[in-house]
Amino acid sequence: MTLRLVIFFVMLAYVANAQTPARPPVRIGVVGLVHTHVHGVFHKAYREKGQTDIQIVGIAEPDRQLAERYAKQYGFPMSLVYPTIDAMLDATKPEAVTDFGKIIDHLKTVRLAAPRGIHVMVEKPLAVSLDHARQMAALAQKHKIQLLTNYETTWYGSNHRAYAMTIGEKAIGDVRKLVIHDGHQGPQEIGCTPEFLTWLTDPVENGAGALFDFGCYGANLATWLMQGQRPTSVMAVTGQIKPHIYPKVDDEATIIVTYPKAQAVIQASWNWPYARKDMEVYGQTGSIMALDAKRMRVRLNEREPERMLEATSADAPAPDPFAYLARVVRGDEKEIDNLTSLPNNLVVMEILEAARTSAKTGKIVVLH
């Protein structure tokens, strides 16, 4: 090939690439500002340099002073803020919404977004009850939208590395026991905002206290590692160690989830001495422990010594939930990651509802 032809083909490739427009960011609506996890989407949209995944086109929040506080912190115009979800959806027509309101209001968000063909991502857990969850699922299926649930632990590389070793590589044989710890010193103790505390510590608006707030993480991970299997029974014990701070809800919860050949112990608490989100997986021959987002402790069998591993964010399905949501909306994800998926989170709600019933009655709840 002559030099002239080489130059011609190089220039042709350059022109072709130059004429391929970059995809615009996905248009996102934010529903509610009373859940302080909302800092995540604002940080993504306004603080992450060069990000092209999402663009916030509207915010639904009736509390004007609360909206002004976030506007001042992140520098967005108050013209983005609407007093109702309907008004925001009609005026801005987002492709997806992220819900940072009370858990009890997740159903309302789906009722309004689904008929408009707008995808929804809610903060964990999916709902305050199994009835609400099933109504939300029916709406999502009827209107062919994606309904995702966001957990911080979904984006931990360590959890995905543990799953790959356990399920993909069968490195420790079949799962026999899961022990999952989640929580912190307590929402008031760590300085949660008044608008967050108001509903988080209400049994109607949040579904429960620590039982739902942190028990959902364990139920989500257990359902994932058990590959979607529904448990045979659920037993739970809850307590109020600090009734003077949390008079209406539990601040301590232990859930035992039984499967035909395995057991999961979920320990959810607002009484840990420090924040934690860790998981222990025990198989027939060894164990794999995810200590935090990256660090892991592994012992594959009795003869081998324990060793430390480090996962990376590349082991997770995306660097953050909003990048992942953008890929889902664009159709880049042909199979939704199981941890965020609706089937997984319907099982999660079965576990949480059974746990709430068990704690109230003192009896094991058998799932049929």
mmCIF file of C-alpha atoms in Angstrom:
data_model
loop_
_atom_site.group_PDB
_atom_site.id
_atom_site.type_symbol
_atom_site.label_atom_id
_atom_site.label_comp_id
_atom_site.label_asym_id
_atom_site.label_seq_id
_atom_site.Cartn_x
_atom_site.Cartn_y
_atom_site.Cartn_z
ATOM 1 C CA MET A 1 0.000 0.000 0.000
ATOM 2 C CA THR A 2 1.401 3.390 -0.982
ATOM 3 C CA LEU A 3 1.968 6.170 1.547
ATOM 4 C CA ARG A 4 -0.763 8.203 -0.173
ATOM 5 C CA LEU A 5 -3.321 5.414 0.378
ATOM 6 C CA VAL A 6 -2.309 5.017 4.024
ATOM 7 C CA ILE A 7 -2.824 8.742 4.619
ATOM 8 C CA PHE A 8 -6.181 8.576 2.811
ATOM 9 C CA PHE A 9 -7.514 5.760 5.038
ATOM 10 C CA VAL A 10 -6.251 7.421 8.221
ATOM 11 C CA MET A 11 -8.032 10.638 7.257
ATOM 12 C CA LEU A 12 -11.192 8.699 6.365
ATOM 13 C CA ALA A 13 -11.236 7.055 9.793
ATOM 14 C CA TYR A 14 -10.666 10.404 11.464
ATOM 15 C CA VAL A 15 -13.562 12.023 9.607
ATOM 16 C CA ALA A 16 -15.861 9.083 10.398
ATOM 17 C CA ASN A 17 -15.061 9.336 14.082
ATOM 18 C CA ALA A 18 -15.419 13.105 14.067
ATOM 19 C CA GLN A 19 -18.873 12.801 12.529
ATOM 20 C CA THR A 20 -20.084 10.389 15.242
ATOM 21 C CA PRO A 21 -21.738 12.630 17.820
ATOM 22 C CA ALA A 22 -21.258 11.904 21.488
ATOM 23 C CA ARG A 23 -24.420 10.692 23.163
ATOM 24 C CA PRO A 24 -26.126 13.347 25.283
ATOM 25 C CA PRO A 25 -26.435 12.705 29.020
ATOM 26 C CA VAL A 26 -29.576 10.973 30.228
ATOM 27 C CA ARG A 27 -32.197 13.451 31.444
ATOM 28 C CA ILE A 28 -32.820 12.774 35.135
ATOM 29 C CA GLY A 29 -35.538 14.036 37.466
ATOM 30 C CA VAL A 30 -34.927 14.032 41.228
ATOM 31 C CA VAL A 31 -37.952 13.211 43.390
ATOM 32 C CA GLY A 32 -37.650 14.453 46.967
ATOM 33 C CA LEU A 33 -34.745 15.831 48.974
ATOM 34 C CA VAL A 34 -35.511 14.425 52.439
ATOM 35 C CA HIS A 35 -33.214 11.393 52.010
ATOM 36 C CA THR A 36 -29.634 12.626 52.332
ATOM 37 C CA HIS A 37 -28.348 9.990 49.918
ATOM 38 C CA VAL A 38 -29.440 12.668 47.419
ATOM 39 C CA HIS A 39 -25.955 14.145 47.849
ATOM 40 C CA GLY A 40 -24.782 11.312 45.593
ATOM 41 C CA VAL A 41 -26.740 12.401 42.529
ATOM 42 C CA PHE A 42 -25.897 16.072 43.096
ATOM 43 C CA HIS A 43 -22.208 15.271 43.476
ATOM 44 C CA LYS A 44 -22.358 13.252 40.262
ATOM 45 C CA ALA A 45 -24.133 15.996 38.313
ATOM 46 C CA TYR A 46 -22.366 19.078 39.662
ATOM 47 C CA ARG A 47 -19.029 18.054 41.144
ATOM 48 C CA GLU A 48 -17.739 15.230 38.947
ATOM 49 C CA LYS A 49 -15.688 16.898 36.252
ATOM 50 C CA GLY A 50 -16.301 15.759 32.708
ATOM 51 C CA GLN A 51 -19.150 13.387 33.529
ATOM 52 C CA THR A 52 -21.599 12.894 30.652
ATOM 53 C CA ASP A 53 -23.818 10.189 32.153
ATOM 54 C CA ILE A 54 -26.657 12.305 33.549
ATOM 55 C CA GLN A 55 -28.184 15.773 33.472
ATOM 56 C CA ILE A 56 -30.599 16.826 36.204
ATOM 57 C CA VAL A 57 -33.507 18.541 34.435
ATOM 58 C CA GLY A 58 -35.950 18.874 37.325
ATOM 59 C CA ILE A 59 -36.376 18.423 41.067
ATOM 60 C CA ALA A 60 -39.675 17.758 42.840
ATOM 61 C CA GLU A 61 -39.595 19.094 46.414
ATOM 62 C CA PRO A 62 -42.394 20.980 48.216
ATOM 63 C CA ASP A 63 -40.082 22.302 50.952
ATOM 64 C CA ARG A 64 -38.681 25.433 49.344
ATOM 65 C CA GLN A 65 -36.197 26.141 52.134
ATOM 66 C CA LEU A 66 -34.769 22.625 51.890
ATOM 67 C CA ALA A 67 -34.409 22.991 48.114
ATOM 68 C CA GLU A 68 -32.697 26.356 48.547
ATOM 69 C CA ARG A 69 -30.190 24.776 50.917
ATOM 70 C CA TYR A 70 -29.161 22.200 48.310
ATOM 71 C CA ALA A 71 -29.211 24.809 45.536
ATOM 72 C CA LYS A 72 -26.771 26.952 47.491
ATOM 73 C CA GLN A 73 -24.507 23.995 48.244
ATOM 74 C CA TYR A 74 -24.352 22.627 44.680
ATOM 75 C CA GLY A 75 -25.002 25.730 42.623
ATOM 76 C CA PHE A 76 -28.082 24.686 40.667
ATOM 77 C CA PRO A 77 -30.810 27.249 39.828
ATOM 78 C CA MET A 78 -34.075 27.198 41.756
ATOM 79 C CA SER A 79 -35.843 27.185 38.397
ATOM 80 C CA LEU A 80 -35.172 23.416 38.405
ATOM 81 C CA VAL A 81 -37.361 22.960 41.495
ATOM 82 C CA TYR A 82 -41.089 22.139 41.229
ATOM 83 C CA PRO A 83 -43.560 21.758 44.116
ATOM 84 C CA THR A 84 -44.990 18.413 42.934
ATOM 85 C CA ILE A 85 -43.854 15.329 41.058
ATOM 86 C CA ASP A 86 -46.574 15.822 38.426
ATOM 87 C CA ALA A 87 -45.450 19.359 37.684
ATOM 88 C CA MET A 88 -41.802 18.343 37.386
ATOM 89 C CA LEU A 89 -42.531 15.371 35.126
ATOM 90 C CA ASP A 90 -44.853 17.326 32.844
ATOM 91 C CA ALA A 91 -42.546 20.342 32.527
ATOM 92 C CA THR A 92 -39.182 18.575 32.126
ATOM 93 C CA LYS A 93 -40.072 15.147 30.671
ATOM 94 C CA PRO A 94 -37.117 13.243 32.142
ATOM 95 C CA GLU A 95 -36.081 9.837 30.851
ATOM 96 C CA ALA A 96 -35.683 8.524 34.396
ATOM 97 C CA VAL A 97 -36.212 9.650 37.978
ATOM 98 C CA THR A 98 -34.242 8.949 41.129
ATOM 99 C CA ASP A 99 -36.358 8.898 44.284
ATOM 100 C CA PHE A 100 -34.900 10.430 47.459
ATOM 101 C CA GLY A 101 -38.151 10.778 49.343
ATOM 102 C CA LYS A 102 -39.712 8.770 52.159
ATOM 103 C CA ILE A 103 -39.833 5.015 51.537
ATOM 104 C CA ILE A 104 -43.628 5.080 51.851
ATOM 105 C CA ASP A 105 -43.762 7.493 48.878
ATOM 106 C CA HIS A 106 -41.935 5.152 46.469
ATOM 107 C CA LEU A 107 -45.272 3.729 45.327
ATOM 108 C CA LYS A 108 -46.573 7.222 44.507
ATOM 109 C CA THR A 109 -43.489 7.960 42.415
ATOM 110 C CA VAL A 110 -43.930 4.786 40.375
ATOM 111 C CA ARG A 111 -47.661 5.474 39.958
ATOM 112 C CA LEU A 112 -46.830 8.831 38.389
ATOM 113 C CA ALA A 113 -43.707 7.904 36.420
ATOM 114 C CA ALA A 114 -44.582 4.487 34.999
ATOM 115 C CA PRO A 115 -47.615 5.540 32.874
ATOM 116 C CA ARG A 116 -45.407 8.253 31.347
ATOM 117 C CA GLY A 117 -42.801 5.629 30.382
ATOM 118 C CA ILE A 118 -40.226 7.050 32.796
ATOM 119 C CA HIS A 119 -37.757 4.635 34.417
ATOM 120 C CA VAL A 120 -37.372 4.760 38.207
ATOM 121 C CA MET A 121 -34.519 4.162 40.632
ATOM 122 C CA VAL A 122 -35.442 4.229 44.331
ATOM 123 C CA GLU A 123 -33.181 4.196 47.349
ATOM 124 C CA LYS A 124 -33.215 1.000 49.379
ATOM 125 C CA PRO A 125 -35.428 -0.700 50.367
ATOM 126 C CA LEU A 126 -37.857 -0.988 47.475
ATOM 127 C CA ALA A 127 -40.946 -0.311 49.600
ATOM 128 C CA VAL A 128 -42.422 -0.205 53.104
ATOM 129 C CA SER A 129 -44.387 -3.427 52.531
ATOM 130 C CA LEU A 130 -44.694 -6.391 50.221
ATOM 131 C CA ASP A 131 -48.097 -5.085 49.076
ATOM 132 C CA HIS A 132 -46.559 -1.765 47.981
ATOM 133 C CA ALA A 133 -43.693 -3.627 46.284
ATOM 134 C CA ARG A 134 -46.053 -5.831 44.298
ATOM 135 C CA GLN A 135 -48.117 -2.829 43.192
ATOM 136 C CA MET A 136 -44.939 -1.107 42.031
ATOM 137 C CA ALA A 137 -43.800 -4.231 40.173
ATOM 138 C CA ALA A 138 -47.160 -4.552 38.411
ATOM 139 C CA LEU A 139 -46.964 -0.928 37.239
ATOM 140 C CA ALA A 140 -43.391 -1.340 36.019
ATOM 141 C CA GLN A 141 -44.269 -4.467 34.075
ATOM 142 C CA LYS A 142 -47.468 -2.996 32.616
ATOM 143 C CA HIS A 143 -45.744 0.140 31.352
ATOM 144 C CA LYS A 144 -42.465 -1.587 30.431
ATOM 145 C CA ILE A 145 -40.172 0.554 32.556
ATOM 146 C CA GLN A 146 -37.147 -0.435 34.599
ATOM 147 C CA LEU A 147 -37.619 -0.215 38.368
ATOM 148 C CA LEU A 148 -34.258 -0.391 40.127
ATOM 149 C CA THR A 149 -33.319 -0.315 43.811
ATOM 150 C CA ASN A 150 -30.053 1.331 44.797
ATOM 151 C CA TYR A 151 -27.881 -0.040 47.602
ATOM 152 C CA GLU A 152 -24.466 1.345 48.449
ATOM 153 C CA THR A 153 -23.095 -2.213 48.614
ATOM 154 C CA THR A 154 -24.041 -2.894 44.979
ATOM 155 C CA TRP A 155 -21.068 -0.782 43.943
ATOM 156 C CA TYR A 156 -18.558 -2.552 46.221
ATOM 157 C CA GLY A 157 -15.958 -4.346 44.137
ATOM 158 C CA SER A 158 -15.367 -6.750 47.039
ATOM 159 C CA ASN A 159 -18.934 -8.076 46.951
ATOM 160 C CA HIS A 160 -18.752 -8.780 43.221
ATOM 161 C CA ARG A 161 -15.356 -10.434 43.569
ATOM 162 C CA ALA A 162 -16.781 -12.591 46.376
ATOM 163 C CA TYR A 163 -19.742 -13.521 44.167
ATOM 164 C CA ALA A 164 -17.482 -14.403 41.237
ATOM 165 C CA MET A 165 -15.312 -16.627 43.421
ATOM 166 C CA THR A 166 -18.282 -18.253 45.170
ATOM 167 C CA ILE A 167 -20.762 -18.720 42.332
ATOM 168 C CA GLY A 168 -18.656 -18.461 39.175
ATOM 169 C CA GLU A 169 -15.470 -20.255 40.243
ATOM 170 C CA LYS A 170 -17.002 -22.490 42.945
ATOM 171 C CA ALA A 171 -13.866 -21.730 44.957
ATOM 172 C CA ILE A 172 -15.385 -22.747 48.315
ATOM 173 C CA GLY A 173 -18.109 -25.179 47.208
ATOM 174 C CA ASP A 174 -21.823 -24.626 47.761
ATOM 175 C CA VAL A 175 -22.843 -21.818 50.102
ATOM 176 C CA ARG A 176 -23.749 -23.051 53.569
ATOM 177 C CA LYS A 177 -23.888 -19.900 55.698
ATOM 178 C CA LEU A 178 -23.945 -16.146 55.171
ATOM 179 C CA VAL A 179 -23.338 -13.646 57.958
ATOM 180 C CA ILE A 180 -23.960 -10.027 56.989
ATOM 181 C CA HIS A 181 -23.440 -6.999 59.229
ATOM 182 C CA ASP A 182 -24.743 -3.518 58.425
ATOM 183 C CA GLY A 183 -25.310 -0.306 60.313
ATOM 184 C CA HIS A 184 -23.675 2.406 62.387
ATOM 185 C CA GLN A 185 -23.937 4.126 65.783
ATOM 186 C CA GLY A 186 -27.426 5.424 64.987
ATOM 187 C CA PRO A 187 -28.862 8.030 62.601
ATOM 188 C CA GLN A 188 -29.146 10.720 65.265
ATOM 189 C CA GLU A 189 -25.719 9.905 66.663
ATOM 190 C CA ILE A 190 -24.001 10.287 63.277
ATOM 191 C CA GLY A 191 -25.751 13.589 62.573
ATOM 192 C CA CYS A 192 -28.520 12.799 60.095
ATOM 193 C CA THR A 193 -30.535 15.886 59.175
ATOM 194 C CA PRO A 194 -33.896 16.621 60.867
ATOM 195 C CA GLU A 195 -35.829 16.069 57.619
ATOM 196 C CA PHE A 196 -34.185 12.647 57.278
ATOM 197 C CA LEU A 197 -34.678 11.616 60.920
ATOM 198 C CA THR A 198 -38.369 12.542 60.893
ATOM 199 C CA TRP A 199 -39.369 9.760 58.525
ATOM 200 C CA LEU A 200 -36.459 7.341 59.059
ATOM 201 C CA THR A 201 -37.558 6.841 62.667
ATOM 202 C CA ASP A 202 -41.254 6.470 61.827
ATOM 203 C CA PRO A 203 -42.604 2.888 61.537
ATOM 204 C CA VAL A 204 -45.160 3.860 58.885
ATOM 205 C CA GLU A 205 -43.022 6.065 56.658
ATOM 206 C CA ASN A 206 -39.930 3.816 56.790
ATOM 207 C CA GLY A 207 -41.554 0.432 57.436
ATOM 208 C CA ALA A 208 -39.461 -0.160 60.571
ATOM 209 C CA GLY A 209 -36.241 1.116 62.123
ATOM 210 C CA ALA A 210 -32.879 -0.618 61.790
ATOM 211 C CA LEU A 211 -34.726 -3.757 60.655
ATOM 212 C CA PHE A 212 -35.621 -2.144 57.312
ATOM 213 C CA ASP A 213 -32.912 0.535 57.162
ATOM 214 C CA PHE A 214 -30.050 -1.969 57.341
ATOM 215 C CA GLY A 215 -31.705 -5.387 57.232
ATOM 216 C CA CYS A 216 -32.477 -4.794 53.565
ATOM 217 C CA TYR A 217 -28.755 -4.880 52.675
ATOM 218 C CA GLY A 218 -28.371 -8.389 54.027
ATOM 219 C CA ALA A 219 -31.581 -9.608 52.420
ATOM 220 C CA ASN A 220 -30.424 -8.188 49.081
ATOM 221 C CA LEU A 221 -26.970 -9.801 49.233
ATOM 222 C CA ALA A 222 -28.321 -13.118 50.517
ATOM 223 C CA THR A 223 -30.898 -13.315 47.718
ATOM 224 C CA TRP A 224 -28.115 -12.587 45.211
ATOM 225 C CA LEU A 225 -25.716 -15.203 46.561
ATOM 226 C CA MET A 226 -28.551 -17.737 46.777
ATOM 227 C CA GLN A 227 -29.222 -16.922 43.099
ATOM 228 C CA GLY A 228 -32.751 -15.639 43.618
ATOM 229 C CA GLN A 229 -33.938 -18.572 45.698
ATOM 230 C CA ARG A 230 -36.828 -17.791 48.030
ATOM 231 C CA PRO A 231 -36.152 -18.841 51.617
ATOM 232 C CA THR A 232 -38.243 -21.454 53.391
ATOM 233 C CA SER A 233 -38.571 -19.499 56.619
ATOM 234 C CA VAL A 234 -37.633 -16.259 58.348
ATOM 235 C CA MET A 235 -37.181 -15.540 62.046
ATOM 236 C CA ALA A 236 -36.295 -12.162 63.544
ATOM 237 C CA VAL A 237 -35.660 -10.569 66.915
ATOM 238 C CA THR A 238 -35.670 -6.798 67.303
ATOM 239 C CA GLY A 239 -34.939 -4.534 70.246
ATOM 240 C CA GLN A 240 -34.980 -0.964 71.469
ATOM 241 C CA ILE A 241 -31.672 -0.394 73.196
ATOM 242 C CA LYS A 242 -32.169 3.378 72.986
ATOM 243 C CA PRO A 243 -35.929 3.977 73.390
ATOM 244 C CA HIS A 244 -35.224 7.472 74.677
ATOM 245 C CA ILE A 245 -33.827 8.306 71.214
ATOM 246 C CA TYR A 246 -35.928 5.998 69.014
ATOM 247 C CA PRO A 247 -39.233 5.501 70.856
ATOM 248 C CA LYS A 248 -41.256 4.393 67.828
ATOM 249 C CA VAL A 249 -38.981 1.902 66.060
ATOM 250 C CA ASP A 250 -36.424 -0.829 66.643
ATOM 251 C CA ASP A 251 -32.759 0.113 66.713
ATOM 252 C CA GLU A 252 -31.462 -3.468 66.845
ATOM 253 C CA ALA A 253 -32.404 -6.433 64.644
ATOM 254 C CA THR A 254 -31.191 -9.950 63.877
ATOM 255 C CA ILE A 255 -32.810 -11.910 61.054
ATOM 256 C CA ILE A 256 -32.269 -15.629 60.418
ATOM 257 C CA VAL A 257 -33.182 -16.623 56.879
ATOM 258 C CA THR A 258 -33.379 -20.359 56.203
ATOM 259 C CA TYR A 259 -32.926 -22.074 52.836
ATOM 260 C CA PRO A 260 -33.088 -25.813 52.084
ATOM 261 C CA LYS A 261 -29.291 -26.165 52.333
ATOM 262 C CA ALA A 262 -28.079 -22.858 53.750
ATOM 263 C CA GLN A 263 -28.727 -20.172 56.320
ATOM 264 C CA ALA A 264 -28.241 -16.408 56.341
ATOM 265 C CA VAL A 265 -27.798 -14.397 59.531
ATOM 266 C CA ILE A 266 -28.439 -10.699 58.996
ATOM 267 C CA GLN A 267 -27.383 -8.341 61.775
ATOM 268 C CA ALA A 268 -28.772 -4.824 61.352
ATOM 269 C CA SER A 269 -28.079 -2.232 64.011
ATOM 270 C CA TRP A 270 -28.073 1.407 65.003
ATOM 271 C CA ASN A 271 -25.808 0.383 67.884
ATOM 272 C CA TRP A 272 -22.529 -0.628 66.272
ATOM 273 C CA PRO A 273 -19.486 1.183 67.701
ATOM 274 C CA TYR A 274 -18.610 2.242 64.147
ATOM 275 C CA ALA A 275 -20.137 2.181 60.666
ATOM 276 C CA ARG A 276 -19.905 -1.158 58.898
ATOM 277 C CA LYS A 277 -21.118 -2.957 55.791
ATOM 278 C CA ASP A 278 -19.396 -6.331 55.603
ATOM 279 C CA MET A 279 -20.225 -9.862 54.583
ATOM 280 C CA GLU A 280 -18.992 -13.375 55.399
ATOM 281 C CA VAL A 281 -19.615 -16.241 52.971
ATOM 282 C CA TYR A 282 -18.979 -19.796 54.197
ATOM 283 C CA GLY A 283 -18.973 -22.677 51.756
ATOM 284 C CA GLN A 284 -18.379 -26.412 52.027
ATOM 285 C CA THR A 285 -14.595 -26.002 52.011
ATOM 286 C CA GLY A 286 -13.699 -22.414 52.886
ATOM 287 C CA SER A 287 -14.725 -18.826 53.427
ATOM 288 C CA ILE A 288 -14.668 -15.486 51.616
ATOM 289 C CA MET A 289 -15.182 -12.271 53.546
ATOM 290 C CA ALA A 290 -15.797 -8.810 52.107
ATOM 291 C CA LEU A 291 -14.531 -6.465 54.815
ATOM 292 C CA ASP A 292 -15.434 -3.209 53.088
ATOM 293 C CA ALA A 293 -15.711 -1.913 49.515
ATOM 294 C CA LYS A 294 -12.246 -3.240 48.574
ATOM 295 C CA ARG A 295 -10.604 -5.424 51.216
ATOM 296 C CA MET A 296 -11.259 -9.167 51.373
ATOM 297 C CA ARG A 297 -10.116 -12.038 53.578
ATOM 298 C CA VAL A 298 -10.077 -15.454 51.928
ATOM 299 C CA ARG A 299 -9.406 -19.003 53.111
ATOM 300 C CA LEU A 300 -10.303 -21.530 50.431
ATOM 301 C CA ASN A 301 -9.859 -24.668 52.527
ATOM 302 C CA GLU A 302 -8.626 -25.951 55.865
ATOM 303 C CA ARG A 303 -5.094 -26.624 54.634
ATOM 304 C CA GLU A 304 -4.487 -23.175 53.143
ATOM 305 C CA PRO A 305 -3.608 -20.134 55.246
ATOM 306 C CA GLU A 306 -5.879 -17.132 55.239
ATOM 307 C CA ARG A 307 -4.877 -14.396 52.790
ATOM 308 C CA MET A 308 -5.888 -10.839 52.037
ATOM 309 C CA LEU A 309 -7.131 -9.730 48.624
ATOM 310 C CA GLU A 310 -8.079 -6.328 47.299
ATOM 311 C CA ALA A 311 -10.888 -5.773 44.829
ATOM 312 C CA THR A 312 -11.299 -2.648 42.722
ATOM 313 C CA SER A 313 -14.242 -0.612 41.482
ATOM 314 C CA ALA A 314 -13.765 -2.382 38.131
ATOM 315 C CA ASP A 315 -15.146 -5.545 39.769
ATOM 316 C CA ALA A 316 -18.508 -3.780 40.267
ATOM 317 C CA PRO A 317 -21.018 -3.296 37.418
ATOM 318 C CA ALA A 318 -20.458 0.487 37.354
ATOM 319 C CA PRO A 319 -18.530 3.148 39.279
ATOM 320 C CA ASP A 320 -21.754 4.579 40.737
ATOM 321 C CA PRO A 321 -25.532 4.025 40.565
ATOM 322 C CA PHE A 322 -26.206 6.962 38.270
ATOM 323 C CA ALA A 323 -23.696 5.864 35.639
ATOM 324 C CA TYR A 324 -25.401 2.475 35.770
ATOM 325 C CA LEU A 325 -28.883 3.997 35.512
ATOM 326 C CA ALA A 326 -27.758 5.926 32.430
ATOM 327 C CA ARG A 327 -26.583 2.705 30.799
ATOM 328 C CA VAL A 328 -29.903 1.035 31.583
ATOM 329 C CA VAL A 329 -31.892 3.920 30.077
ATOM 330 C CA ARG A 330 -29.716 3.902 26.953
ATOM 331 C CA GLY A 331 -30.261 0.168 26.534
ATOM 332 C CA ASP A 332 -26.612 -0.692 27.066
ATOM 333 C CA GLU A 333 -27.468 -3.175 29.829
ATOM 334 C CA LYS A 334 -29.108 -6.196 28.255
ATOM 335 C CA GLU A 335 -29.456 -7.941 31.618
ATOM 336 C CA ILE A 336 -30.078 -5.847 34.725
ATOM 337 C CA ASP A 337 -27.580 -6.400 37.532
ATOM 338 C CA ASN A 338 -29.241 -8.729 39.996
ATOM 339 C CA LEU A 339 -28.647 -6.602 43.077
ATOM 340 C CA THR A 340 -30.631 -3.685 41.633
ATOM 341 C CA SER A 341 -33.222 -5.847 39.874
ATOM 342 C CA LEU A 342 -36.922 -6.052 40.591
ATOM 343 C CA PRO A 343 -37.010 -9.879 41.026
ATOM 344 C CA ASN A 344 -34.293 -9.722 43.680
ATOM 345 C CA ASN A 345 -35.952 -6.879 45.541
ATOM 346 C CA LEU A 346 -39.363 -8.512 45.586
ATOM 347 C CA VAL A 347 -37.738 -11.409 47.466
ATOM 348 C CA VAL A 348 -36.036 -8.848 49.723
ATOM 349 C CA MET A 349 -39.449 -7.429 50.587
ATOM 350 C CA GLU A 350 -40.773 -10.929 51.342
ATOM 351 C CA ILE A 351 -37.894 -11.396 53.789
ATOM 352 C CA LEU A 352 -38.345 -7.982 55.422
ATOM 353 C CA GLU A 353 -42.091 -8.347 55.798
ATOM 354 C CA ALA A 354 -41.694 -11.832 57.257
ATOM 355 C CA ALA A 355 -38.996 -10.515 59.608
ATOM 356 C CA ARG A 356 -41.262 -7.710 60.807
ATOM 357 C CA THR A 357 -44.076 -10.203 61.442
ATOM 358 C CA SER A 358 -41.754 -12.638 63.214
ATOM 359 C CA ALA A 359 -40.342 -9.937 65.491
ATOM 360 C CA LYS A 360 -43.859 -8.812 66.390
ATOM 361 C CA THR A 361 -45.311 -12.297 67.029
ATOM 362 C CA GLY A 362 -42.221 -14.089 68.327
ATOM 363 C CA LYS A 363 -42.812 -16.882 65.811
ATOM 364 C CA ILE A 364 -40.975 -18.276 62.800
ATOM 365 C CA VAL A 365 -42.673 -17.235 59.554
ATOM 366 C CA VAL A 366 -42.826 -20.044 57.000
ATOM 367 C CA LEU A 367 -42.822 -18.919 53.362
ATOM 368 C CA HIS A 368 -44.899 -21.013 50.998
#
